[in-house]
Coordinates of C-alpha atoms and ligand atoms in Angstrom, one line a residue:
M1 CA -36.9 -39.8 -33.5
N2 CA -37.8 -40.6 -30.0
A3 CA -38.1 -44.5 -29.6
I4 CA -41.6 -44.4 -27.8
L5 CA -43.8 -42.9 -30.3
A6 CA -44.8 -44.4 -33.6
S7 CA -42.4 -44.3 -36.7
P8 CA -43.6 -42.8 -40.3
A9 CA -43.2 -46.3 -41.1
D10 CA -45.9 -48.3 -38.9
P11 CA -49.3 -49.2 -40.7
T12 CA -51.6 -47.4 -41.4
V13 CA -55.0 -47.4 -39.1
D14 CA -57.4 -48.1 -40.9
L15 CA -61.4 -47.3 -39.4
G16 CA -63.1 -48.1 -43.0
L17 CA -63.3 -44.4 -44.0
R18 CA -63.3 -42.7 -47.3
W19 CA -62.1 -40.9 -48.2
R20 CA -63.2 -37.8 -51.6
P21 CA -60.2 -35.2 -52.7
G22 CA -62.1 -32.0 -51.5
F23 CA -60.0 -29.9 -50.3
A24 CA -56.4 -30.6 -51.5
S25 CA -57.5 -30.7 -55.0
L26 CA -58.0 -27.5 -55.1
G27 CA -53.5 -27.8 -55.5
P28 CA -50.9 -26.8 -53.8
A29 CA -51.0 -23.1 -54.5
F30 CA -53.8 -23.8 -51.2
H31 CA -52.0 -26.3 -48.7
T32 CA -49.0 -28.2 -48.3
E33 CA -49.0 -31.6 -47.0
L34 CA -47.1 -32.8 -44.2
R35 CA -47.1 -35.0 -41.6
P36 CA -48.0 -34.4 -37.9
T37 CA -45.0 -34.9 -35.7
P38 CA -46.5 -37.7 -33.1
L39 CA -47.3 -37.5 -29.9
P40 CA -45.8 -40.0 -27.1
A41 CA -48.0 -42.0 -25.1
P42 CA -50.8 -41.1 -25.9
Y43 CA -54.3 -41.3 -23.9
L44 CA -58.1 -40.2 -24.5
V45 CA -59.4 -37.6 -22.8
G46 CA -62.6 -36.6 -24.3
L47 CA -65.1 -38.8 -27.3
S48 CA -68.4 -37.4 -28.6
T49 CA -69.6 -41.4 -28.7
P50 CA -72.9 -39.5 -30.5
L51 CA -70.6 -37.3 -33.2
A52 CA -68.8 -41.6 -33.5
G53 CA -72.5 -42.8 -34.4
E54 CA -73.2 -40.0 -36.5
L55 CA -70.1 -40.4 -37.8
G56 CA -69.9 -44.4 -38.9
F57 CA -67.6 -45.2 -36.4
S58 CA -68.0 -47.7 -33.5
A59 CA -67.1 -45.8 -30.1
D60 CA -65.1 -48.8 -29.5
A61 CA -63.1 -48.6 -32.3
L62 CA -62.3 -45.7 -31.1
Q63 CA -60.6 -45.9 -27.8
A64 CA -58.6 -49.0 -29.6
P65 CA -54.6 -47.8 -29.5
E66 CA -54.0 -48.1 -33.2
A67 CA -57.0 -45.7 -33.1
L68 CA -55.7 -43.0 -29.6
D69 CA -52.8 -43.0 -32.3
A70 CA -53.5 -41.7 -35.3
F71 CA -55.9 -39.3 -33.7
T72 CA -53.2 -38.6 -32.3
G73 CA -51.1 -37.7 -35.3
N74 CA -48.8 -40.6 -34.3
R75 CA -50.2 -43.4 -37.2
L76 CA -52.0 -42.6 -40.5
L77 CA -54.6 -42.9 -41.2
A78 CA -54.9 -46.4 -44.5
G79 CA -55.5 -43.6 -47.3
S80 CA -55.3 -39.4 -45.3
R81 CA -52.7 -37.5 -47.5
P82 CA -52.7 -35.0 -43.9
L83 CA -52.1 -31.2 -45.2
A84 CA -52.1 -27.7 -43.7
T85 CA -54.3 -25.2 -45.8
V86 CA -52.5 -21.6 -46.0
Y87 CA -55.0 -17.5 -44.9
S88 CA -54.3 -14.8 -44.3
G89 CA -57.2 -12.4 -41.8
H90 CA -57.7 -9.3 -40.4
Q91 CA -56.4 -10.1 -36.3
F92 CA -58.1 -7.3 -33.4
G93 CA -58.8 -5.4 -36.9
V94 CA -56.3 -5.1 -38.1
W95 CA -55.0 -6.9 -41.6
A96 CA -52.2 -9.4 -39.7
G97 CA -51.1 -11.3 -43.6
Q98 CA -50.4 -15.0 -44.2
L99 CA -51.5 -17.3 -40.8
G100 CA -52.4 -19.9 -42.0
D101 CA -53.3 -24.0 -40.5
G102 CA -50.1 -22.9 -37.5
R103 CA -51.3 -26.5 -35.8
A104 CA -54.1 -28.2 -37.4
I105 CA -54.0 -30.8 -39.4
L106 CA -56.8 -31.7 -42.3
L107 CA -56.6 -34.9 -42.8
G108 CA -59.1 -35.1 -45.5
E109 CA -62.2 -35.5 -46.6
A110 CA -64.5 -38.8 -45.2
H111 CA -68.0 -40.5 -46.5
T112 CA -69.6 -40.7 -43.5
P113 CA -73.2 -41.9 -43.2
A114 CA -73.9 -37.7 -42.1
G115 CA -72.5 -36.7 -45.6
S116 CA -68.4 -36.1 -45.5
H117 CA -66.6 -33.6 -43.2
E118 CA -62.8 -33.0 -42.9
I119 CA -61.1 -34.5 -40.3
Q120 CA -58.6 -32.1 -39.1
L121 CA -55.7 -32.8 -35.8
K122 CA -55.4 -29.4 -34.0
G123 CA -52.4 -28.9 -32.4
A124 CA -50.9 -32.5 -34.6
G125 CA -47.9 -30.0 -34.1
R126 CA -45.7 -27.3 -36.5
T127 CA -46.3 -26.8 -40.3
P128 CA -44.7 -24.2 -42.2
Y129 CA -48.1 -21.9 -41.3
S130 CA -46.3 -21.4 -36.9
R131 CA -45.2 -18.7 -37.9
M132 CA -43.6 -18.6 -34.2
G133 CA -46.0 -20.8 -32.1
D134 CA -44.9 -24.8 -31.6
G135 CA -47.8 -27.0 -33.3
R136 CA -49.5 -28.2 -29.6
A137 CA -52.3 -27.4 -27.8
V138 CA -52.8 -27.7 -24.5
L139 CA -55.3 -30.0 -22.0
R140 CA -57.4 -26.7 -20.9
S141 CA -57.5 -25.0 -24.2
S142 CA -57.8 -28.8 -25.8
I143 CA -61.0 -29.1 -23.4
R144 CA -62.8 -26.5 -23.9
E145 CA -62.5 -26.8 -27.2
F146 CA -63.8 -30.5 -27.4
L147 CA -67.3 -29.7 -24.4
C148 CA -68.3 -26.4 -26.3
S149 CA -68.2 -27.7 -29.5
E150 CA -71.1 -30.2 -28.8
A151 CA -72.3 -28.1 -26.6
M152 CA -73.0 -25.4 -29.4
H153 CA -74.4 -28.2 -31.0
A154 CA -76.7 -29.6 -29.2
L155 CA -78.0 -26.5 -28.1
G156 CA -78.6 -26.5 -31.9
I157 CA -76.3 -23.3 -33.1
P158 CA -74.0 -24.7 -36.1
T159 CA -70.7 -25.0 -34.7
T160 CA -67.6 -27.4 -35.8
R161 CA -67.7 -30.5 -34.2
A162 CA -65.1 -32.3 -31.9
L163 CA -65.2 -36.1 -32.0
M164 CA -61.7 -36.3 -29.2
V165 CA -59.6 -35.2 -27.6
T166 CA -56.1 -37.0 -26.4
G167 CA -53.1 -36.0 -24.1
S168 CA -50.2 -36.8 -23.2
D169 CA -47.3 -35.9 -21.1
A170 CA -45.5 -34.2 -23.1
P171 CA -44.6 -30.8 -22.0
V172 CA -45.9 -27.3 -24.3
R173 CA -44.2 -24.3 -22.7
R174 CA -46.8 -21.1 -21.9
E175 CA -46.7 -18.7 -19.5
E176 CA -45.7 -21.9 -17.3
V177 CA -45.0 -25.6 -18.9
E178 CA -48.1 -27.4 -19.9
T179 CA -49.4 -30.9 -21.0
S180 CA -50.6 -31.1 -24.5
A181 CA -53.6 -32.2 -26.4
V182 CA -55.0 -33.0 -29.8
V183 CA -58.4 -32.6 -29.9
T184 CA -60.6 -34.0 -33.7
R185 CA -62.2 -31.5 -35.1
V186 CA -65.0 -32.6 -37.4
A187 CA -66.7 -30.0 -40.2
P188 CA -68.0 -30.1 -43.5
S189 CA -65.9 -27.4 -44.2
F190 CA -63.0 -25.5 -41.8
I191 CA -62.3 -23.4 -45.1
R192 CA -63.1 -19.2 -43.5
F193 CA -63.2 -16.0 -44.5
G194 CA -59.4 -16.1 -44.3
H195 CA -59.1 -18.1 -47.1
F196 CA -60.4 -16.3 -49.5
E197 CA -58.9 -12.8 -47.6
H198 CA -55.2 -14.9 -48.6
F199 CA -55.8 -15.1 -52.5
S200 CA -57.2 -11.9 -53.2
S201 CA -54.8 -9.9 -50.8
R202 CA -51.5 -11.4 -53.4
G203 CA -54.0 -10.6 -56.5
Q204 CA -54.3 -14.1 -56.8
E205 CA -57.3 -13.5 -58.8
D206 CA -57.8 -17.0 -60.1
E207 CA -56.6 -19.3 -57.4
L208 CA -59.7 -16.7 -55.4
R209 CA -62.6 -17.8 -58.4
A210 CA -61.3 -21.6 -58.1
L211 CA -61.7 -21.6 -53.5
A212 CA -65.2 -19.8 -54.5
D213 CA -65.7 -21.7 -57.3
F214 CA -65.1 -24.5 -55.2
V215 CA -67.7 -23.7 -52.0
I216 CA -70.9 -22.7 -54.8
E217 CA -70.1 -26.0 -56.2
R218 CA -70.0 -27.9 -52.9
F219 CA -71.5 -25.5 -50.2
Y220 CA -74.2 -23.5 -52.1
P221 CA -74.9 -24.8 -55.1
E222 CA -78.1 -23.0 -55.4
V223 CA -76.1 -19.0 -56.0
R224 CA -76.1 -20.4 -59.4
A225 CA -79.2 -20.7 -61.0
S226 CA -80.2 -17.4 -58.7
E227 CA -81.3 -14.2 -60.3
R228 CA -80.6 -12.2 -57.4
L229 CA -78.2 -9.8 -57.8
G230 CA -77.8 -9.3 -61.3
G231 CA -77.3 -13.6 -61.6
N232 CA -73.5 -12.9 -59.7
P233 CA -72.7 -16.1 -58.6
Y234 CA -69.9 -13.9 -56.1
A235 CA -72.6 -11.7 -54.7
N236 CA -75.0 -14.1 -54.3
L237 CA -72.6 -16.2 -52.1
L238 CA -72.0 -13.5 -50.2
E239 CA -75.6 -12.5 -48.9
Q240 CA -75.9 -17.1 -48.6
V241 CA -73.0 -16.4 -46.2
S242 CA -74.4 -12.8 -44.5
E243 CA -77.7 -14.0 -44.0
R244 CA -75.3 -17.9 -43.2
T245 CA -73.8 -15.5 -40.2
A246 CA -75.9 -13.9 -39.0
A247 CA -78.3 -16.6 -38.1
M248 CA -76.1 -17.7 -36.2
V249 CA -74.8 -14.8 -34.2
A250 CA -78.2 -14.4 -33.4
Q251 CA -78.5 -17.4 -31.6
W252 CA -74.7 -17.0 -30.4
Q253 CA -76.5 -13.4 -28.5
A254 CA -80.0 -15.1 -27.7
V255 CA -78.4 -18.2 -25.6
G256 CA -75.5 -15.7 -23.7
F257 CA -72.5 -17.0 -25.9
C258 CA -69.6 -14.5 -26.1
H259 CA -67.7 -15.8 -28.9
G260 CA -63.9 -14.1 -27.5
V261 CA -62.3 -13.5 -30.7
M262 CA -63.9 -12.8 -33.9
N263 CA -60.6 -11.9 -36.2
T264 CA -61.5 -13.6 -39.6
D265 CA -59.7 -16.0 -40.2
N266 CA -61.7 -17.6 -37.0
M267 CA -65.2 -17.1 -39.3
S268 CA -66.2 -20.1 -41.4
I269 CA -67.2 -19.8 -45.2
L270 CA -70.4 -22.0 -43.5
G271 CA -71.1 -19.5 -40.6
L272 CA -70.1 -22.5 -38.5
T273 CA -69.1 -21.1 -34.6
I274 CA -64.9 -21.8 -35.2
D275 CA -62.4 -22.3 -33.4
Y276 CA -63.3 -21.5 -30.1
G277 CA -60.4 -19.8 -27.4
P278 CA -61.4 -17.0 -24.9
F279 CA -65.6 -17.8 -25.5
Q280 CA -68.0 -17.7 -22.9
F281 CA -70.9 -18.1 -21.6
L282 CA -72.2 -15.0 -19.3
D283 CA -73.3 -16.1 -16.4
A284 CA -74.2 -12.5 -14.5
F285 CA -75.8 -10.4 -17.6
D286 CA -73.6 -8.1 -18.7
P287 CA -73.8 -6.6 -22.2
G288 CA -70.9 -5.3 -22.5
H289 CA -69.1 -8.3 -21.2
I290 CA -65.0 -9.2 -22.7
C291 CA -63.9 -13.2 -22.1
N292 CA -61.0 -12.3 -24.1
H293 CA -58.1 -10.8 -21.3
S294 CA -55.7 -10.5 -24.3
D295 CA -58.8 -7.8 -25.7
H296 CA -58.4 -4.4 -23.9
E297 CA -60.5 -2.6 -25.8
G298 CA -63.0 -5.3 -25.6
R299 CA -63.5 -5.2 -29.6
Y300 CA -64.3 -8.8 -29.3
A301 CA -67.4 -8.0 -26.5
F302 CA -70.8 -9.9 -26.0
N303 CA -72.8 -6.6 -27.8
R304 CA -70.1 -6.5 -30.3
Q305 CA -70.8 -9.0 -32.5
P306 CA -73.3 -8.7 -33.9
N307 CA -71.5 -5.5 -35.3
I308 CA -67.6 -7.0 -36.2
A309 CA -69.8 -9.9 -37.7
Y310 CA -70.3 -7.7 -40.1
W311 CA -66.9 -5.8 -40.4
N312 CA -66.1 -9.2 -40.6
L313 CA -68.3 -10.0 -43.2
F314 CA -67.2 -6.5 -45.7
C315 CA -63.6 -8.3 -45.3
L316 CA -64.7 -10.2 -47.3
A317 CA -66.9 -8.2 -50.1
Q318 CA -63.8 -6.8 -49.7
A319 CA -62.2 -10.3 -51.3
L320 CA -65.0 -11.0 -53.1
L321 CA -65.1 -7.7 -55.0
P322 CA -62.1 -8.8 -57.8
L323 CA -65.2 -12.1 -58.8
I324 CA -67.7 -10.1 -58.1
G325 CA -66.4 -6.8 -60.7
E326 CA -68.9 -4.1 -58.5
Q327 CA -68.8 -2.5 -55.2
D328 CA -72.4 -1.9 -55.0
L329 CA -73.1 -5.2 -55.7
A330 CA -71.5 -6.3 -53.3
L331 CA -72.9 -3.9 -50.7
A332 CA -76.3 -4.9 -51.8
A333 CA -75.0 -8.3 -50.8
L334 CA -73.9 -7.2 -47.5
E335 CA -77.1 -5.5 -46.8
P336 CA -79.7 -8.1 -46.2
Y337 CA -77.7 -8.5 -43.0
K338 CA -78.7 -5.5 -41.0
T339 CA -82.7 -7.3 -41.6
V340 CA -81.9 -11.0 -41.2
F341 CA -79.8 -10.1 -37.9
P342 CA -82.7 -8.0 -36.2
Q343 CA -85.4 -10.6 -37.3
Q344 CA -83.2 -13.7 -36.8
L345 CA -82.6 -12.5 -32.6
L346 CA -86.5 -10.8 -32.8
S347 CA -87.5 -14.9 -33.0
R348 CA -85.0 -16.0 -31.5
M349 CA -85.5 -13.9 -28.7
G350 CA -89.3 -14.5 -28.7
A351 CA -88.7 -17.5 -28.5
K352 CA -87.2 -17.7 -25.8
L353 CA -90.2 -15.4 -24.2
G354 CA -92.9 -18.5 -25.0
L355 CA -93.5 -16.8 -28.0
A356 CA -94.6 -18.8 -31.3
Q357 CA -94.1 -15.8 -33.8
A358 CA -92.8 -12.7 -31.9
V359 CA -94.0 -9.3 -33.8
E360 CA -92.2 -6.5 -33.8
A361 CA -94.3 -5.0 -31.0
D362 CA -92.1 -8.5 -28.7
R363 CA -89.5 -6.1 -28.9
L364 CA -90.1 -4.2 -25.9
L365 CA -90.7 -7.0 -24.0
V366 CA -87.3 -8.0 -25.5
E367 CA -85.7 -5.3 -24.1
G368 CA -87.5 -4.4 -21.2
V369 CA -86.2 -7.7 -20.2
L370 CA -82.6 -7.2 -20.9
K371 CA -82.5 -3.8 -19.9
L372 CA -83.2 -5.6 -15.9
L373 CA -81.6 -8.4 -16.5
A374 CA -79.0 -5.8 -16.7
E375 CA -78.9 -3.6 -14.3
G376 CA -79.8 -6.6 -11.4
R377 CA -77.4 -8.2 -13.3
I378 CA -78.9 -11.0 -13.2
D379 CA -78.3 -15.3 -14.6
Y380 CA -78.2 -14.9 -18.1
T381 CA -79.4 -19.6 -17.8
I382 CA -80.9 -19.8 -14.5
F383 CA -83.4 -16.0 -15.3
W384 CA -84.1 -18.0 -18.5
R385 CA -84.7 -22.1 -17.0
R386 CA -86.6 -21.1 -13.7
L387 CA -89.4 -17.5 -16.3
S388 CA -89.4 -21.5 -18.5
H389 CA -90.8 -23.5 -15.2
H390 CA -92.9 -20.5 -14.2
A391 CA -94.8 -20.4 -17.7
A392 CA -95.0 -23.8 -17.6
G393 CA -97.4 -23.7 -13.8
Q394 CA -94.6 -23.4 -11.1
S395 CA -94.4 -20.5 -9.1
P396 CA -93.1 -16.7 -10.3
E397 CA -91.1 -16.6 -6.9
P398 CA -88.2 -18.3 -8.0
V399 CA -87.4 -16.3 -10.9
R400 CA -88.7 -13.4 -8.8
D401 CA -86.2 -13.5 -6.5
L402 CA -84.2 -13.1 -8.9
F403 CA -84.8 -9.2 -8.3
A404 CA -83.6 -6.9 -6.2
D405 CA -86.2 -4.6 -7.9
R406 CA -88.8 -6.7 -7.8
A407 CA -91.5 -4.3 -8.7
G408 CA -89.6 -3.2 -11.8
F409 CA -89.2 -7.3 -12.9
D410 CA -93.7 -7.9 -11.4
A411 CA -94.5 -4.5 -13.7
W412 CA -92.2 -6.3 -17.0
A413 CA -94.1 -10.1 -16.6
L414 CA -97.7 -8.5 -15.8
A415 CA -96.8 -7.6 -19.5
W416 CA -95.2 -11.0 -20.2
R417 CA -98.0 -13.3 -19.3
E418 CA -99.9 -10.1 -20.9
R419 CA -99.0 -11.3 -24.8
L420 CA -97.9 -14.4 -23.5
A421 CA -102.2 -15.2 -23.0
Q422 CA -102.9 -13.5 -26.5
E423 CA -100.6 -17.1 -27.8
P424 CA -101.8 -19.8 -29.9
G425 CA -102.8 -21.8 -26.2
G426 CA -102.6 -18.6 -24.4
V427 CA -101.7 -19.4 -21.3
D428 CA -102.4 -23.3 -20.5
G429 CA -98.0 -24.9 -20.3
S430 CA -97.7 -25.4 -23.8
A431 CA -95.5 -21.7 -24.3
G432 CA -93.8 -23.2 -20.9
A433 CA -93.0 -26.5 -22.8
R434 CA -91.8 -24.4 -25.7
M435 CA -89.8 -22.5 -23.3
L436 CA -88.0 -25.8 -21.9
A437 CA -87.6 -27.4 -24.5
V438 CA -85.7 -23.0 -26.3
N439 CA -84.1 -21.8 -22.9
P440 CA -80.7 -24.9 -21.5
K441 CA -80.2 -25.5 -18.0
Y442 CA -76.9 -26.9 -18.4
V443 CA -74.4 -24.2 -20.6
L444 CA -70.3 -24.9 -20.7
R445 CA -70.0 -22.3 -18.0
N446 CA -65.9 -21.2 -17.3
H447 CA -66.0 -22.5 -13.9
L448 CA -67.8 -26.2 -14.9
G449 CA -65.5 -26.4 -17.9
E450 CA -62.1 -25.4 -14.5
L451 CA -63.7 -28.0 -12.5
A452 CA -63.3 -30.5 -15.6
I453 CA -59.5 -29.3 -16.2
R454 CA -58.4 -29.6 -12.8
Q455 CA -59.8 -33.3 -12.7
A456 CA -58.2 -33.6 -16.1
R457 CA -54.7 -32.5 -14.9
N458 CA -54.7 -35.1 -12.6
K459 CA -55.3 -37.8 -15.4
D460 CA -59.8 -38.3 -13.8
Y461 CA -61.5 -38.0 -16.8
A462 CA -64.2 -38.5 -15.6
G463 CA -65.7 -34.6 -15.5
V464 CA -65.2 -34.1 -18.0
S465 CA -67.7 -37.1 -20.0
E466 CA -69.9 -36.1 -16.8
L467 CA -70.0 -32.7 -18.1
L468 CA -70.2 -33.3 -21.7
A469 CA -73.9 -35.7 -20.6
L470 CA -75.4 -32.8 -20.0
L471 CA -74.1 -30.7 -22.4
Q472 CA -75.2 -32.7 -25.1
S473 CA -78.9 -33.0 -23.6
P474 CA -78.6 -29.6 -22.1
F475 CA -82.5 -28.9 -21.8
A476 CA -82.9 -32.0 -19.8
D477 CA -83.6 -32.0 -16.5
H478 CA -81.1 -34.3 -15.0
P479 CA -81.8 -33.6 -11.4
A480 CA -79.6 -35.3 -9.3
H481 CA -77.0 -33.1 -11.5
D482 CA -78.9 -29.2 -10.3
A483 CA -76.4 -28.7 -7.4
A484 CA -72.9 -29.1 -9.1
Y485 CA -73.6 -27.9 -12.5
A486 CA -77.2 -25.6 -12.5
G487 CA -77.0 -23.7 -9.8
F488 CA -75.1 -19.9 -9.9
P489 CA -71.2 -19.5 -10.2
P490 CA -69.1 -19.8 -7.7
D491 CA -67.4 -16.1 -6.3
W492 CA -63.8 -18.1 -8.3
A493 CA -65.7 -18.2 -11.0
S494 CA -65.5 -14.3 -12.0
S495 CA -61.1 -14.8 -10.8
I496 CA -60.6 -16.9 -14.4
E497 CA -59.4 -15.4 -17.2
I498 CA -59.0 -16.5 -20.1
S499 CA -57.2 -15.0 -23.1
C500 CA -55.2 -16.1 -26.4
S501 CA -53.2 -18.3 -25.4
S502 CA -53.5 -21.5 -25.3
Ligands
AMP1 P1 -55.8 -18.1 -33.1 O1 -56.4 -17.0 -32.5 O2 -56.1 -19.7 -32.4 O3 -57.2 -18.1 -33.7 O4 -54.8 -18.5 -33.5 C1 -54.2 -17.6 -35.2 C2 -53.5 -18.1 -35.4 O5 -52.1 -18.5 -34.9 C3 -53.8 -19.0 -36.8 O6 -53.2 -19.0 -37.6 C4 -52.9 -20.6 -35.5 O7 -52.3 -21.8 -36.1 C5 -51.9 -19.5 -34.9 N1 -51.5 -20.6 -33.9 C6 -52.0 -20.2 -32.4 N2 -51.5 -20.8 -31.4 C7 -50.8 -21.9 -32.2 C8 -49.4 -22.6 -31.9 N3 -49.3 -23.1 -30.7 N4 -48.2 -23.0 -32.8 C9 -48.5 -22.9 -34.5 N5 -49.9 -21.5 -34.7 C10 -50.8 -21.7 -32.7
MG2 MG1 -57.8 -20.0 -35.2

């Protein structure tokens, strides 16, 4: 082994974590114990101070060299027994067979002041599930995942979190040679639909049941007592997952988030946004936008996400069928998705329009504005923010000026103002305050990430931390940062190509 690397014999790093058995207790059919593969001379690229605090770490402790070693996989955290989990999945609509944590290594599940959390290192080396991959992640995609995880959390969207990114000059070959990085990801659980598909597809019903029971015990205990769906706990689990997934995707659609690779192995059993790869926040509103350059068919286009989520839930239902027993029950458990998603979307879009309680008739207002935005390819985030400022009492001109079709906008805005007048408090500014609290000023646009990445490649991480700070309070004004971070994307933004390569 390279002499500059910490050796496995090095003493462990004690950050005071108390571990609990967690996923590891499911047994060897579910994972392989292994050690991360060290990387030379790690350096800190980004740290989420708020998450560090939530987990009970001091930011200083995390920046110490031994902590950087621990979160790069060079030294073990005291008491940690790292492992990689096995799962399978459907990728781009096709059964892909066994996949698994090919580059993510679970350090364990820790008790923290914020509850139990799994801590995982993404990019920490090869595992038995790496297939042809090198087990590594490159700096650019690690920065994107880090920033987006924390951005989504601050937007109030369920997501896995990211504590830090460390980098190393160790080269990684993709389309060109890049450098490696490791993201420390944190979530109550990283279990995916694909974990269930794995055991189900192999007819391993005992393991399937053990996994479902684990998830129920830990995360959905209420389903045991439910009398819905014939009192079948597994059907109830499926229903709960469907509802959480519906709520999550409604939030994606409302904020203009395109996930880009909604394979069933990238769907969380907890309804968390997971596996940030070729994602994008929409710039100009285009309902059919495809953010993943590898997605030639547009399977994961923005406006297909709700249907794809349902398709993925259908795969989960099929995987759970041996436990549920009756196909009709499994289908019945999926049924609420068809009502919960539209309700959630209406309520989110209504909130964006300043409506405390959107009703069915408000769908016309929502559809009307989305049609205008699509026709004019209007910037999605800027539109909502300017509309919010108008509702808060400012002149309509900044939002109106976004539209070439002024008459179209005026007609829509008239109907919107009439509707707002019926709200409690009317158009006296309280709607504006509500809107400014749900329509973010700062989102992780591709070009903003790209600029921070370019800077980071020159070992200057100020751009990463400045952008992170804005994304962590996306509804605040931060006027000093208007020009650099809240404006229209530059022309070159549309030529950024983000693919599955990461
Ligand atoms: P993704 O499309 O990122 O969700 O990855 C799909 C599968 O490929 C998962 O099993 C990953 O762990 C695996 N994978 C992706 N990139 C790598 C890599 N560089 N090395 C090993 N496995 C990888
Ligand atoms: Mg994945």
